[in-house]
C-alpha positions as a Python dict, from the first residue, in 0.01 Angstrom:
ca = {
    (1, 'M'): (0, 0, 0),
    (2, 'D'): (88, 368, -30),
    (3, 'L'): (229, 595, 238),
    (4, 'E'): (-108, 743, 332),
    (5, 'Q'): (-258, 397, 387),
    (6, 'I'): (37, 296, 602),
    (7, 'L'): (-1, 605, 822),
    (8, 'Q'): (-377, 553, 851),
    (9, 'A'): (-322, 191, 959),
    (10, 'M'): (-43, 267, 1208),
    (11, 'T'): (-167, 237, 1565),
    (12, 'P'): (5, 401, 1864),
    (13, 'E'): (129, 53, 1964),
    (14, 'V'): (290, -5, 1623),
    (15, 'Y'): (441, 344, 1636),
    (16, 'Q'): (591, 271, 1978),
    (17, 'R'): (741, -58, 1854),
    (18, 'L'): (893, 119, 1554),
    (19, 'M'): (1025, 398, 1776),
    (20, 'T'): (1189, 146, 2009),
    (21, 'A'): (1339, -41, 1713),
    (22, 'V'): (1497, 280, 1583),
    (23, 'E'): (1626, 373, 1930),
    (24, 'I'): (1791, 38, 2009),
    (25, 'G'): (1860, -82, 1655),
    (26, 'K'): (1673, -410, 1700),
    (27, 'W'): (1329, -551, 1629),
    (28, 'P'): (1129, -683, 1927),
    (29, 'D'): (1259, -1037, 1856),
    (30, 'G'): (1620, -916, 1891),
    (31, 'T'): (1706, -915, 1520),
    (32, 'A'): (1920, -617, 1424),
    (33, 'L'): (1773, -364, 1182),
    (34, 'T'): (1952, -333, 851),
    (35, 'H'): (2061, 12, 742),
    (36, 'E'): (1768, 25, 497),
    (37, 'Q'): (1519, -90, 763),
    (38, 'R'): (1647, 170, 1009),
    (39, 'D'): (1611, 449, 752),
    (40, 'A'): (1261, 341, 646),
    (41, 'T'): (1150, 292, 1006),
    (42, 'M'): (1285, 631, 1110),
    (43, 'Q'): (1097, 794, 821),
    (44, 'A'): (775, 619, 925),
    (45, 'V'): (823, 733, 1286),
    (46, 'M'): (884, 1094, 1180),
    (47, 'L'): (581, 1093, 948),
    (48, 'Y'): (362, 947, 1223),
    (49, 'Q'): (486, 1213, 1465),
    (50, 'S'): (418, 1488, 1212),
    (51, 'R'): (54, 1381, 1198),
    (52, 'N'): (-13, 1273, 1556),
    (53, 'N'): (241, 1409, 1804),
    (54, 'Q'): (47, 1653, 2022),
    (55, 'D'): (304, 1637, 2306),
    (56, 'A'): (645, 1655, 2142),
    (57, 'E'): (947, 1532, 2340),
    (58, 'H'): (1273, 1728, 2375),
    (59, 'M'): (1350, 1697, 2007),
    (60, 'S'): (1091, 1534, 1788),
    (61, 'I'): (855, 1608, 1505),
    (62, 'E'): (527, 1763, 1618),
    (63, 'V'): (196, 1795, 1434),
    (64, 'G'): (249, 1993, 1117),
    (65, 'G'): (598, 1856, 1055),
    (66, 'E'): (785, 2111, 1267),
    (67, 'I'): (1084, 2000, 1475),
    (68, 'K'): (1014, 2067, 1844),
    (69, 'F'): (1300, 2147, 2082),
    (70, 'K'): (1207, 2178, 2449),
    (71, 'S'): (1400, 2411, 2675),
    (72, 'K'): (1569, 2291, 2993),
    (73, 'A'): (1289, 2453, 3197),
    (74, 'E'): (1020, 2273, 2994),
    (75, 'L'): (1197, 1939, 3041),
    (76, 'K'): (1231, 1995, 3415),
    (77, 'R'): (860, 2078, 3435),
    (78, 'D'): (772, 1767, 3232),
    (79, 'F'): (982, 1546, 3459),
    (80, 'G'): (836, 1704, 3774),
    (81, 'E'): (1153, 1866, 3900),
    (82, 'N'): (989, 2149, 4087),
    (83, 'E'): (1171, 2096, 4415),
    (84, 'P'): (1389, 2392, 4515),
    (85, 'T'): (1653, 2168, 4683),
    (86, 'G'): (1989, 2109, 4521),
    (87, 'S'): (2153, 2268, 4225),
    (88, 'V'): (1974, 2316, 3894),
    (89, 'D'): (2251, 2108, 3737),
    (90, 'D'): (2205, 1806, 3969),
    (91, 'I'): (2167, 1474, 3794),
    (92, 'A'): (2126, 1268, 4111),
    (93, 'R'): (2135, 1331, 4483),
    (94, 'F'): (2211, 1088, 4763),
    (95, 'N'): (2290, 1094, 5129),
    (96, 'H'): (2635, 938, 5171),
    (97, 'S'): (2580, 880, 5546),
    (98, 'E'): (2313, 620, 5456),
    (99, 'L'): (2556, 418, 5242),
}
């Protein structure tokens, strides 16, 4: 099977499983990826993204093979942080009187 056939056969579900394997370093059954498997899987993920990624994350490969970097403002918009309360650098907010 050549690269083009692999990409044609890769479903979004398979892509997501490969992406998760690269992120955590393990296959779904818990077996650790070898160095060679990690490299090959990462290449497959990047190729899939370069053909199918219409909504690139903070740093990923978008359609056409370009690396997409999202700005802090774009990330905040994507995560729905439109509330004017708090500092723009807040990671979490809590009310200590409720603890």
